[in-house]
C-alpha positions in Angstrom: -0.1 0.0 -0.1 1.1 3.2 -0.8 2.5 5.8 2.1 -0.8 7.3 4.1 -1.1 11.3 3.4 -2.0 13.2 6.7 -5.1 15.9 5.8 -3.9 18.8 8.0 -5.6 22.2 9.0 -5.3 24.6 6.1 -3.5 27.6 8.5 -1.0 25.3 9.8 0.4 24.2 6.1 3.9 24.8 5.5 4.5 27.2 2.3 5.8 24.2 0.5 2.5 22.5 0.9 0.4 25.7 0.2 2.1 26.0 -2.7 1.6 22.2 -3.8 -2.0 22.6 -2.9 -2.5 26.2 -4.7 -0.8 24.5 -7.8 -2.6 21.1 -7.8 -6.1 22.8 -8.0 -4.7 25.5 -10.8 -3.8 22.8 -12.8 -7.5 20.6 -12.6 -9.0 24.2 -13.0 -6.7 24.7 -16.1 -7.4 21.1 -17.5 -10.0 20.3 -20.7 -13.4 20.9 -18.7 -14.1 17.7 -20.7 -11.6 15.3 -19.1 -12.6 13.3 -16.7 -10.3 14.3 -13.9 -10.9 18.1 -15.0 -12.3 20.5 -12.0 -15.4 21.0 -14.1 -16.2 17.4 -14.0 -15.6 16.7 -10.7 -17.4 19.9 -9.2 -20.4 19.0 -11.5 -20.9 15.5 -9.8 -22.5 17.2 -6.9 -25.4 19.2 -8.7 -25.2 20.9 -12.1 -24.7 20.1 -14.6 -27.5 17.6 -14.2 -26.7 14.4 -15.5 -28.3 11.2 -16.0 -32.0 10.8 -14.6 -31.8 14.1 -13.3 -30.8 15.9 -16.5 -34.2 15.5 -17.9 -36.6 13.3 -15.9 -38.7 15.5 -13.3 -38.7 12.8 -10.7 -35.4 13.2 -10.2 -32.9 15.2 -8.0 -30.9 16.6 -10.6 -26.7 16.0 -9.1 -25.5 12.9 -7.5 -24.9 14.1 -4.0 -27.0 12.7 -0.9 -28.4 15.2 1.6 -31.0 14.1 3.9 -30.0 10.2 4.1 -28.0 8.0 6.0 -25.9 8.2 2.5 -24.7 12.1 3.5 -21.3 11.1 5.3 -20.1 8.1 2.9 -21.0 9.8 -0.3 -19.3 13.0 0.1 -16.4 10.8 2.0 -16.1 9.2 -1.8 -16.4 12.6 -3.5 -13.6 14.0 -1.3 -11.5 11.2 -1.9 -12.2 11.4 -5.9 -11.1 14.9 -5.7 -7.9 14.1 -4.1 -6.9 11.2 -6.0 -7.2 13.8 -9.1 -4.5 16.3 -7.5 -2.4 13.7 -6.3 -1.8 13.1 -10.5 -1.1 17.0 -10.8 1.3 16.9 -7.5 2.0 13.5 -5.9 1.6 13.3 -2.4 -0.8 16.4 -2.0 -3.5 15.8 0.6 -6.6 17.9 1.2 -6.7 20.2 4.4 -9.7 21.0 6.2 -11.2 24.4 7.2 -11.5 24.1 11.1 -14.3 26.0 11.8 -14.7 25.6 15.3 -11.1 26.8 16.6 -10.6 30.5 18.1 -9.5 31.6 14.9 -12.9 30.6 13.4 -14.7 31.9 16.0 -12.8 35.0 17.5 -10.0 35.5 15.0 -10.0 35.8 11.2 -12.9 33.2 10.6 -11.9 32.2 7.0 -8.0 31.2 6.1 -6.3 33.9 4.4 -5.4 31.5 1.7 -9.1 31.3 1.0 -9.7 34.7 1.0 -6.9 36.0 -1.4 -7.8 36.7 -4.9 -4.5 35.7 -6.4 -1.3 33.7 -5.3 2.2 34.4 -6.2 4.8 31.2 -5.9 7.7 32.0 -3.6 9.7 29.0 -4.7 10.7 29.1 -8.4 7.4 27.8 -9.7 5.7 29.5 -12.7 2.9 28.7 -15.0 1.9 30.0 -18.6 -1.1 32.3 -19.0 -2.4 33.7 -22.2 1.8 32.6 -23.5 3.0 34.3 -20.7 5.4 32.6 -17.6 4.3 34.1 -14.7 4.7 33.1 -10.8 1.7 35.1 -10.3 -1.9 33.4 -10.6 -5.5 34.0 -9.9 -6.0 31.6 -6.6 -7.6 28.7 -7.4 -8.5 28.2 -3.9 -10.6 31.2 -3.9 -12.7 31.0 -6.7 -13.2 29.1 -10.0 -13.8 30.6 -13.6 -16.5 28.4 -15.5 -15.2 27.0 -18.5 -18.2 26.1 -19.8 -21.8 27.2 -19.8 -24.0 25.5 -17.4 -28.0 25.8 -17.9 -30.5 25.3 -15.1 -32.9 22.6 -16.4 -35.7 22.6 -14.1 -38.7 20.7 -15.0 -41.9 21.1 -15.0 -41.1 24.6 -13.9 -38.1 25.5 -15.7 -36.1 28.3 -14.4 -33.0 29.6 -15.4 -31.5 31.5 -12.2 -28.7 29.3 -11.7 -27.4 28.8 -14.8 -24.0 30.1 -15.5 -22.3 31.7 -18.7 -18.6 30.5 -19.4 -16.0 33.2 -18.2 -17.9 34.0 -14.8 -16.3 33.4 -11.3 -17.9 31.7 -8.4 -18.9 34.3 -5.8 -19.6 34.1 -1.8 -21.5 36.7 0.4 -22.1 39.9 -0.3 -21.9 38.9 -4.3 -24.6 37.4 -6.3 -24.1 34.5 -8.4 -27.4 34.5 -10.1 -27.3 34.9 -13.8 -30.8 33.4 -15.5 -31.9 35.7 -18.1 -33.6 37.9 -16.0 -31.1 37.9 -13.5 -27.9 39.4 -15.3 -28.8 43.0 -15.2 -29.5 43.2 -11.6 -26.4 40.9 -10.7 -24.1 42.8 -12.4 -25.5 46.2 -10.8 -25.5 44.6 -7.3 -21.6 43.1 -7.9 -20.3 46.1 -9.1 -21.6 48.1 -6.3 -19.6 45.9 -3.8 -16.8 45.5 -6.0 -16.3 49.3 -5.6 -15.8 48.8 -1.6 -13.1 46.9 -2.1 -11.4 43.0 -1.8 -10.9 43.9 1.9 -14.3 45.2 3.1 -16.1 42.5 1.4 -13.8 39.9 2.8 -14.7 41.7 6.3 -18.4 41.4 5.6 -18.6 37.5 4.7 -16.2 36.6 7.7 -18.8 38.9 10.1 -21.4 36.6 8.2 -19.3 33.3 9.0 -18.8 34.5 12.5 -22.8 35.2 13.1 -23.5 32.1 12.2 -20.8 30.7 14.4 -21.0 32.5 17.7 -24.6 34.8 17.6 -27.0 32.0 18.2 -26.6 32.0 22.3 -28.9 33.2 24.4 -29.0 34.0 28.4 -33.0 32.9 29.1 -34.6 35.0 31.7 -35.7 32.7 34.9 -38.0 30.0 34.4 -40.8 31.2 36.5 -41.6 34.6 37.9 -40.2 35.0 41.3 -37.0 32.8 40.1 -33.7 34.8 40.8 -30.7 32.9 39.9 -30.7 33.3 36.2 -30.3 29.8 34.0 -27.2 29.0 32.4 -26.8 30.5 28.5 -28.0 27.9 25.9 -25.5 27.8 22.9 -27.3 27.1 19.8 -25.1 28.2 17.1 -22.6 26.0 15.0 -19.8 25.5 17.0 -22.0 24.1 19.6 -23.7 22.0 17.2 -20.4 20.4 15.5 -19.4 19.1 19.3 -22.5 18.0 20.1 -23.1 15.9 17.0 -20.3 13.8 18.3 -22.6 12.6 20.8 -25.7 11.6 18.6 -26.4 8.0 20.0 -26.3 6.0 16.5 -25.0 6.5 13.1 -28.0 6.9 11.2 -29.1 10.1 13.3 -25.6 11.4 13.3 -25.8 11.0 9.6 -28.4 13.1 8.4 -31.4 15.7 9.1 -34.5 13.9 8.3 -33.3 10.9 10.7 -32.7 13.3 13.4 -35.6 15.0 13.1 -38.1 11.8 13.4 -35.9 10.9 16.6 -36.5 14.4 18.0 -40.0 14.1 17.3 -40.2 10.8 19.0 -37.6 12.1 21.6 -37.9 9.9 24.7 -38.3 11.2 28.4 -34.7 12.3 29.9 -33.1 12.9 26.8 -31.4 15.7 24.9 -32.1 17.0 21.3 -30.0 15.1 18.7 -27.7 17.5 16.4 -26.9 15.5 13.1 -23.7 16.2 11.6 -25.5 17.6 8.5 -27.1 20.3 10.4 -23.9 22.6 11.0 -22.9 21.4 7.5 -26.1 23.2 6.4 -25.2 26.4 8.4 -22.0 27.2 6.8 -23.2 26.5 3.9 -25.6 29.3 4.4 -23.3 31.4 5.9 -20.6 31.7 3.3 -23.3 31.9 0.6 -24.7 34.8 2.0 -27.8 33.7 4.0 -27.8 36.0 7.2 -28.7 36.3 10.7 -30.3 39.3 11.5 -27.4 40.7 14.0 -26.8 44.1 15.4 -22.9 43.1 14.6 -23.5 42.9 11.0 -25.2 44.8 8.2 -28.2 43.3 6.1 -27.4 42.8 2.3 -30.3 42.4 -0.2 -29.5 40.4 -3.1 -26.4 38.4 -2.1 -26.9 34.7 -3.8 -23.1 33.1 -3.4 -22.9 29.7 -4.9 -22.0 28.1 -1.6 -25.7 28.8 -0.7 -27.2 26.4 -3.2 -26.7 22.7 -3.8 -26.5 23.1 -7.8 -23.4 24.9 -7.5 -21.8 25.1 -4.5 -19.1 22.6 -5.4 -17.7 24.9 -8.0 -17.0 27.0 -5.1 -13.4 25.9 -4.1 -13.8 26.3 0.0 -16.7 23.4 -0.5 -13.9 21.0 -0.4 -12.2 22.5 2.8 -15.4 22.7 4.3 -16.2 19.2 3.6 -13.0 17.9 4.4 -14.0 19.1 7.8 -17.4 17.5 7.8 -15.1 14.5 7.0 -13.2 14.9 10.0 -16.0 15.4 12.5 -17.5 12.4 10.6 -14.2 10.2 11.5 -14.3 11.6 15.4 -18.0 10.2 15.5 -16.6 7.1 14.5 -13.5 6.8 16.8 -15.8 7.8 19.8 -18.4 5.4 19.0 -16.1 2.5 18.1 -17.1 2.3 14.5 -14.3 2.8 12.6 -14.0 -0.4 11.0 -17.9 -0.9 10.5 -21.0 1.7 10.8 -23.9 -0.2 12.4 -27.2 0.5 11.2 -29.5 -1.6 13.8 -32.6 -3.6 12.3 -34.9 -0.6 13.9 -33.7 2.0 12.0 -33.3 0.1 9.1 -36.6 1.7 7.5 -36.3 4.9 9.6 -36.9 8.3 7.7 -33.8 9.3 5.9 -33.2 5.3 4.5 -35.2 5.8 1.5 -33.9 7.2 -1.9 -36.7 9.6 -2.3 -36.7 10.8 1.3 -35.7 14.7 1.4 -34.3 15.6 -1.9 -35.6 12.5 -4.2 -33.3 9.7 -5.7 -30.3 10.7 -7.6 -28.9 9.4 -11.1 -28.2 5.6 -10.8 -30.2 4.9 -8.0 -34.0 3.9 -8.5 -36.6 5.7 -7.1 -38.3 4.5 -3.9 -35.2 2.3 -2.9 -34.3 1.5 0.6 -30.8 2.7 1.2 -28.4 0.8 2.9 -24.5 0.6 3.7 -24.2 -1.5 0.0 -26.2 0.9 -1.8 -24.0 2.4 -4.7 -22.8 6.2 -3.9 -22.6 7.1 -8.1 -20.7 7.6 -9.8 -17.9 7.0 -8.0 -16.6 3.2 -9.0 -13.7 0.9 -7.9 -10.4 0.4 -9.5 -11.9 -2.1 -11.7 -13.7 1.0 -13.3 -17.2 -0.8 -13.0 -17.8 -2.0 -9.6 -20.0 0.8 -7.5 -18.1 2.4 -4.6 -20.4 1.7 -1.3 -20.4 3.2 2.0 -18.8 -0.1 3.2 -15.4 0.7 0.8 -15.0 4.2 2.6 -15.8 3.1 6.4 -12.1 2.9 7.4 -10.2 5.9 6.4 -6.8 3.9 6.5 -8.0 1.8 3.7 -8.5 5.1 1.8 -4.8 5.9 2.4 -5.2 9.1 4.7 -5.5 10.1 8.3 -6.4 13.3 9.9 -3.3 15.0 11.8 -6.0 15.7 15.0 -9.6 14.7 16.1 -11.9 17.5 18.0 -12.1 16.6 22.1 -15.4 14.9 22.7 -17.6 17.3 24.6 -17.9 16.4 28.5 -21.6 16.1 29.1 -23.7 15.9 32.4 -24.5 12.2 32.6 -27.7 11.5 32.7 -28.7 14.8 30.6 -30.6 17.1 32.9 -34.3 17.4 31.8 -35.3 20.3 29.6 -38.1 21.5 27.4 -38.4 21.1 23.5 -39.6 23.6 21.6 -40.9 22.3 18.0 -41.4 24.4 15.3 -43.4 23.3 12.4 -45.3 24.7 9.1 -42.5 25.8 6.7 -43.1 24.5 3.3 -40.3 25.0 1.2 -42.3 24.5 -2.2 -42.4 28.1 -2.9 -39.3 29.3 -1.6 -36.5 30.1 -3.7 -33.3 28.3 -2.7 -32.2 27.5 1.0 -33.3 29.3 4.1 -33.4 28.8 7.9 -36.1 28.4 10.1 -35.6 30.3 13.6 -37.2 30.9 16.8 -36.5 34.5 18.7 -36.6 35.6 22.3 -37.3 39.1 22.7 -35.1 41.1 25.5 -37.7 42.0 27.8 -35.1 44.9 29.0 -34.3 46.2 25.3 -37.3 46.9 23.1 -36.5 45.7 19.4 -33.6 43.6 20.6 -34.3 39.9 19.8 -32.0 36.5 20.6 -32.1 33.3 18.5 -33.3 30.7 20.9 -32.5 28.4 18.0 -31.6 28.0 14.2 -32.2 25.3 11.6 -30.5 25.4 8.4 -32.0 24.0 5.1 -29.8 23.8 2.0 -32.1 23.3 -0.6 -32.7 23.8 -4.4 -33.6 26.6 -6.0 -36.5 25.7 -7.0 -37.6 22.5 -5.4 -41.0 22.1 -7.4 -38.3 20.6 -10.5 -38.0 17.6 -8.4 -41.4 15.8 -8.3 -40.3 13.2 -5.8 -39.4 16.5 -3.6 -42.8 17.3 -3.2 -43.5 14.6 -1.1 -41.2 16.1 1.8 -42.0 19.4 1.9 -42.2 20.3 5.2 -39.5 21.3 7.4 -39.4 21.1 11.1 -37.1 22.2 13.6 -36.5 21.3 17.4 -34.6 23.8 19.9 -34.1 23.0 23.3 -35.5 25.3 26.1 -34.6 25.8 30.0 -36.6 22.7 32.1 -40.2 24.1 32.9 -40.8 26.0 29.9 -44.2 25.4 28.3 -46.7 26.5 25.5 -48.2 29.2 27.8 -44.6 30.3 28.6 -43.3 30.5 25.0 -46.4 32.8 24.7 -45.9 35.1 27.4 -42.3 35.9 26.7 -43.4 36.7 23.1 -41.0 34.4 21.4 -41.4 34.9 17.6 -41.0 31.9 14.9 -39.7 33.0 11.4 -38.6 31.5 8.2 -35.5 33.6 6.8 -34.8 34.0 3.2 -32.7 35.3 0.8 -35.3 37.8 -0.3 -36.7 38.2 3.1 -33.4 38.2 5.5 -35.2 39.3 8.3 -37.9 36.7 8.2 -41.5 35.7 7.4 -43.6 34.6 10.3 -45.8 32.8 7.4 -45.2 30.8 4.2 -47.8 30.7 1.4 -49.8 32.2 4.0 -49.8 29.3 6.8 -48.6 31.0 9.7 -45.7 28.8 11.5 -46.9 26.8 14.7 -44.8 25.5 17.6 -45.2 23.0 20.4 -43.2 22.6 23.8 -42.8 19.5 25.5 -40.8 18.4 28.6 -38.6 15.6 28.5 
């Protein structure tokens, strides 16, 4: 077996390692887009350009990616491995690093590693490339953006919508910019982007970092006493991305750890004296939305109307290079969960969960190309389009369980957070009524607690992000799974009446309405509180 490589924190790479990484990405992005190893081809596996059944069949999800089901961690592990092997053909020995999204640099410092924010890169080791017939050591940074080499046409049926079409020559963008290039969007997008480009790269990077850090940090609130006359304030309840990453490590089994659909059912049926389960897909979704430009109303960040970054949508997120460093961190969290739960050689799916929500090909997103509709998913389901070394046999989840068998390891894994055992009793706020049929793209559901001493100031009790398709109505099977339910912990003793008395507000926050809507398609969001 070849020597095992180590995936490291991207901020801790040496200059030589960064040069190798940048060069490998640059070469992939410069390849003929029709080559099987090109960045265009590999990035396109996730969503657009739609291929297979998803190209023209309205029953199918558009890309190969799996979300909202038990294949979410394993499919994306196979995906990263496919990209890493292509990078290694260009620069032998290069390893995909991860963006540590919960260290102090992310939450309190620069937020996003500098190498991912710089629009250009200069090799200081003598490396040069040829651009437009001229040899140069300074190149457009391939970790910052990708320039589409071919046109992509957004094909959504039975309601065609070209918002996520991409003409050749445009670059991927992040908050606060817009990446909408449908026929009716071009003029608006160009005017929007001109406005923010005029601010300069330092200012727009600052805005991006603030948005990401708001998602990481802001969703923590200090609840008022649970009962009148109670003087000792309860402990703060963290509700942000960092806390969710750490809490996902405590998910009791692989099925509910792996995806939001299964975790949603688990939380609906939460047994007494249990804590809300957080699946790894939940904070994953939040970072997609944060980089893509969906905002949490905050005292510390301004609201930008019309921000539509590529990371915020399934169809185009994988073309933004930051996608792979984000997902490498997700894979690291997946491996940490495996280590802590003694499942590094086998993932256990108990019979009681074999037909749980999130184990069928039509759950959440609808089937992907290569997978029949209404098919039960298991560790033996094909992870299309990936195949084994024979070039024919589909890769399955069993093939990617132990990362040592794939030839890599991580430099470290996050420490398992200490929790009280047994869990403290708590109340659970369940929010329902958010129907994604009429919502364009990704969004989030939130519950807000007004500050009784500062009129107009609210704190988020909880946030649940939904990484969706721009027009879900284009996938017929998706229309069977349109309702979104969110679960947020509350202090022990809270009831429906207590929530009403405190004036808790429920909202759906979209790109068009970042400050939120209290009803969707004329239906007001509903809530229910139960003590567990």
